[in-house]
PDB file of C-alpha atoms in Angstrom:
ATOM      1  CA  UNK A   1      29.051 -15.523  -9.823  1.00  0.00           C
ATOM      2  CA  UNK A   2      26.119 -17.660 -10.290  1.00  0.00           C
ATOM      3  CA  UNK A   3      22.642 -17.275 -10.415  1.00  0.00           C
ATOM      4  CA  UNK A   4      22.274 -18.805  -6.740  1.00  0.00           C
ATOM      5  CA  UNK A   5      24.759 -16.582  -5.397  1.00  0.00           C
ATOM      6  CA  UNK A   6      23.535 -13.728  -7.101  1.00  0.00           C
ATOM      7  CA  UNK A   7      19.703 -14.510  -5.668  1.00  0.00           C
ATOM      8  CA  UNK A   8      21.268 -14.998  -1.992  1.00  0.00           C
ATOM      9  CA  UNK A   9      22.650 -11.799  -2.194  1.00  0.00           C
ATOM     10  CA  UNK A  10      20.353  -9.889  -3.603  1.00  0.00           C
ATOM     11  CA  UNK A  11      18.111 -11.305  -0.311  1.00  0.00           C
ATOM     12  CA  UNK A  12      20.429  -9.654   1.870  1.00  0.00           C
ATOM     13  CA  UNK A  13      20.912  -6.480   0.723  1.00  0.00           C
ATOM     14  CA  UNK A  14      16.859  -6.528   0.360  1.00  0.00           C
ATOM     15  CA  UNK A  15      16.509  -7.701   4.197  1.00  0.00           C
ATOM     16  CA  UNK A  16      18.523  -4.669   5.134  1.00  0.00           C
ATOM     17  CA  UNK A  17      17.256  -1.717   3.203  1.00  0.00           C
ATOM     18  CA  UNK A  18      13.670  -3.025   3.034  1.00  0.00           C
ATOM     19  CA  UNK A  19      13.483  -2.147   6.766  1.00  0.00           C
ATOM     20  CA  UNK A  20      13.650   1.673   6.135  1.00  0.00           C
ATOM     21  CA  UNK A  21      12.258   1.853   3.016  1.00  0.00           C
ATOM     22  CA  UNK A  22       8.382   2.757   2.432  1.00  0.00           C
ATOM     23  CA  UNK A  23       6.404   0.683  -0.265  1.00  0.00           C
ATOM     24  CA  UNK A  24       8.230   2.712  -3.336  1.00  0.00           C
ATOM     25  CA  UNK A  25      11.193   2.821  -2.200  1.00  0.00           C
ATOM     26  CA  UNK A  26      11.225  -0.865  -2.133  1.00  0.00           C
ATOM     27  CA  UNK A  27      10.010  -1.130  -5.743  1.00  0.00           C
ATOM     28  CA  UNK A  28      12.426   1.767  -6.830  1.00  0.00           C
ATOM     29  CA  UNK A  29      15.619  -0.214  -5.124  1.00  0.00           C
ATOM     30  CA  UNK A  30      14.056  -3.995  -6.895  1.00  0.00           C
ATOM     31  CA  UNK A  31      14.022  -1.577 -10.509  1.00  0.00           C
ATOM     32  CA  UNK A  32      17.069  -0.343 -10.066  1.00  0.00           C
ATOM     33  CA  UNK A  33      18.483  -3.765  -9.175  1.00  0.00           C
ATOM     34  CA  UNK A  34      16.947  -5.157 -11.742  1.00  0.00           C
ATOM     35  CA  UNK A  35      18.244  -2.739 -14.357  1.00  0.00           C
ATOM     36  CA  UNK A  36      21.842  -2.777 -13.555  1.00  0.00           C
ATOM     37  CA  UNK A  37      21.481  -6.853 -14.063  1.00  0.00           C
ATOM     38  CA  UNK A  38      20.154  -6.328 -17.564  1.00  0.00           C
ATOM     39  CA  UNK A  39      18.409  -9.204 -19.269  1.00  0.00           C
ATOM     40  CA  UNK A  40      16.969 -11.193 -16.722  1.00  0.00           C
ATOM     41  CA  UNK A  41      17.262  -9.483 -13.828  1.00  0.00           C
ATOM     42  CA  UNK A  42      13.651  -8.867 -13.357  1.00  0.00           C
ATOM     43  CA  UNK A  43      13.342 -12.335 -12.750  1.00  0.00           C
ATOM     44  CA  UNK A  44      16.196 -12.693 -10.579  1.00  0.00           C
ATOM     45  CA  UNK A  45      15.423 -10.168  -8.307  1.00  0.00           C
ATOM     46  CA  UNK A  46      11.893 -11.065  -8.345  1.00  0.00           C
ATOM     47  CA  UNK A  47      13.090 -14.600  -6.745  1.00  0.00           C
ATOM     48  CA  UNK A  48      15.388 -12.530  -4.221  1.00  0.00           C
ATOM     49  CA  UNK A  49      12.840 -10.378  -2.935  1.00  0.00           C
ATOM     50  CA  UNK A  50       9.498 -11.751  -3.219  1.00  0.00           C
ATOM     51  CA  UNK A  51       8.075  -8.671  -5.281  1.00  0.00           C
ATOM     52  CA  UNK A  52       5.919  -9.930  -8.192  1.00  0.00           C
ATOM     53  CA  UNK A  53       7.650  -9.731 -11.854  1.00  0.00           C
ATOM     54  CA  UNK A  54       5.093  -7.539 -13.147  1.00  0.00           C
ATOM     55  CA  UNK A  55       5.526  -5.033  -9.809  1.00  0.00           C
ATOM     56  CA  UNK A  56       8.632  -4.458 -10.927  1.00  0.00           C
ATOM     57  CA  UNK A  57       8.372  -4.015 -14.667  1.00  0.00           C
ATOM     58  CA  UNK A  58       5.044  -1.804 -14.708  1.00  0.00           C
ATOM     59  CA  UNK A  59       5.741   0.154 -11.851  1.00  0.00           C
ATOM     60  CA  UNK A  60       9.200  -0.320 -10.874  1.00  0.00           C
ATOM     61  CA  UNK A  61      11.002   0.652 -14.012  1.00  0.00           C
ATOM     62  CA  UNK A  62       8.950   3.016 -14.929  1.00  0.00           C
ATOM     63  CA  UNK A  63       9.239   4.974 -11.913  1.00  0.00           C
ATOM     64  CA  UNK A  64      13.180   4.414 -12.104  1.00  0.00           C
ATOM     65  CA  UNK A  65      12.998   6.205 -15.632  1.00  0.00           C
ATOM     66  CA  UNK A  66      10.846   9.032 -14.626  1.00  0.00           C
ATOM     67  CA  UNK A  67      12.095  12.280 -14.908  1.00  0.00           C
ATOM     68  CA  UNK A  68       9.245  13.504 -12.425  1.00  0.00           C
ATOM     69  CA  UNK A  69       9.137  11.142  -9.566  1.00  0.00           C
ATOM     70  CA  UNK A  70       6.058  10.835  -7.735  1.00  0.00           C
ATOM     71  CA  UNK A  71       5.421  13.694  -4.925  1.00  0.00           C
ATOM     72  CA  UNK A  72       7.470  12.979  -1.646  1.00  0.00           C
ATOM     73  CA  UNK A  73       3.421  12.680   0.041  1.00  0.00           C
ATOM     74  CA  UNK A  74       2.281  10.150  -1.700  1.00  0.00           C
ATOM     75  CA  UNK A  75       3.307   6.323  -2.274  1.00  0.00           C
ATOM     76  CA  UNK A  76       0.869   4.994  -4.453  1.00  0.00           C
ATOM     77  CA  UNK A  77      -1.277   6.618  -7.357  1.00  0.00           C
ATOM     78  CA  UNK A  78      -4.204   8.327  -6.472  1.00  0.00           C
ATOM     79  CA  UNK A  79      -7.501   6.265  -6.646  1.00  0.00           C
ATOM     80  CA  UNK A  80      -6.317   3.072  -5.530  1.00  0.00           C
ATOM     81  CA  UNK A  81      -7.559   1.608  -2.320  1.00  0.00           C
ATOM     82  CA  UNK A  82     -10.875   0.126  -1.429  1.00  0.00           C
ATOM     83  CA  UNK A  83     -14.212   2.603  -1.557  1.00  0.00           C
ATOM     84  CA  UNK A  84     -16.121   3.949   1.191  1.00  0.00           C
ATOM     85  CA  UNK A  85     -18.691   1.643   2.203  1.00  0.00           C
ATOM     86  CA  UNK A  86     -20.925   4.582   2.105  1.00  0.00           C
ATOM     87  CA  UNK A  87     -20.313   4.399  -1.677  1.00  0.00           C
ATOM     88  CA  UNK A  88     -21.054   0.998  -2.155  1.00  0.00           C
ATOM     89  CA  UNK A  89     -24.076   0.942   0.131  1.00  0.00           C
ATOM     90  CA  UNK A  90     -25.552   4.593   0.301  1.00  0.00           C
ATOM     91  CA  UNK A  91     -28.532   3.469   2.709  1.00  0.00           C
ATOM     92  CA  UNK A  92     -25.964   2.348   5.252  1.00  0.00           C
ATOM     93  CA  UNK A  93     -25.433   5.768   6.611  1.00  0.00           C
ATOM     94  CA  UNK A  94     -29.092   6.125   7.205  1.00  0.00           C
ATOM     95  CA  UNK A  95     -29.939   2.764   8.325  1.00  0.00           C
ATOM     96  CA  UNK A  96     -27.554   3.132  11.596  1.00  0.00           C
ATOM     97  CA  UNK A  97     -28.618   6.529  12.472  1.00  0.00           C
ATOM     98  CA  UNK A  98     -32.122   4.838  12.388  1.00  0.00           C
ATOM     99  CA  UNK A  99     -30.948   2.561  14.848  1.00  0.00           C
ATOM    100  CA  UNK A 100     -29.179   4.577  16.972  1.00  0.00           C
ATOM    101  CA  UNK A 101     -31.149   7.687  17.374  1.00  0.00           C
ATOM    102  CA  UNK A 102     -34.231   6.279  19.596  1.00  0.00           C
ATOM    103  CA  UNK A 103     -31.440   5.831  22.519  1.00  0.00           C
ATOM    104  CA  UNK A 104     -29.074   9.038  21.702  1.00  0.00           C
ATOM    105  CA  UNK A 105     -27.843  10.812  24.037  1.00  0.00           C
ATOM    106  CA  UNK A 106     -26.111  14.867  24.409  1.00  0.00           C
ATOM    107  CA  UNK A 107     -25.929  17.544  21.555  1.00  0.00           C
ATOM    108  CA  UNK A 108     -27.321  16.949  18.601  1.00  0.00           C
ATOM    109  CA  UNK A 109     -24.898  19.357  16.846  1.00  0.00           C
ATOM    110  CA  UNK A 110     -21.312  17.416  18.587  1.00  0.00           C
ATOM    111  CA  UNK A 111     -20.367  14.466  16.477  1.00  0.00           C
ATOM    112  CA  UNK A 112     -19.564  12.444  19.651  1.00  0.00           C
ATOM    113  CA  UNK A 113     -23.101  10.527  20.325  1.00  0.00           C
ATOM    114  CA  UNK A 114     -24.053   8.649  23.443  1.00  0.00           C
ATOM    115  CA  UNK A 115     -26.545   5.607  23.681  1.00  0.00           C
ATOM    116  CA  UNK A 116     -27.925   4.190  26.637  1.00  0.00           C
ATOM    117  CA  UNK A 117     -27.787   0.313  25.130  1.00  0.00           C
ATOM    118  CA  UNK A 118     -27.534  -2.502  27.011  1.00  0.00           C
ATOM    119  CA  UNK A 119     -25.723  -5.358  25.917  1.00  0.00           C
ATOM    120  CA  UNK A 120     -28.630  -7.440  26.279  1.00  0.00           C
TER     121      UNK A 120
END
């Protein structure tokens, strides 16, 4: 079986379980694809699937050869992700109630607020 064949395959079986398979699954199934072709495969299946090389060696493989797998809650490490813009801009939070607050409307202690804005 060549290379081709092997890619075109791999593509299939990757359209059909990457349909009910979260984020790691995907990378877990590309690993363990990957690791049954042996040298080269990482490549190979990287071509089939689309998933970046270095996806599938740093977190792939590794996960493949964990004894503890990740908890069944979460799908990526913890940290990742962009930061509250709260964080980034710690005025902002103050700024908009500034703006807001001349035209509130209701209790002060819900969390639901009312304006009376127009949009012009």
């Amino acid at each position: 079986m060549g290379t081709e064949e092997i890619i075109e395959t791999l593509r299939k079986k990757f359209e059909r379980v990457s349909e009910v398979l979260d984020e790691r699954g995907r990378r877990v199934w590309a690993a363990a694809e990957a690791e049954a072709l042996g040298y080269g495969g990482q490549s190979i299946v990287a071509k089939a699937t689309g998933i970046a090389r270095i996806t599938l060696y740093r977190e792939g493989l590794r996960q493949v050869s964990d004894q503890e797998p990740y908890p069944q809650e979460r799908i990526r490490n913890p940290g990742g992700g962009r930061k509250k813009l709260t964080e980034q801009e710690p005025t902002m939070l103050s700024a908009l109630e500034a703006l807001v607050e001349p035209t509130t409307r209701g209790d002060p202690e819900n969390p639901l607020r009312w304006t009376c804005l127009s949009t012009r």
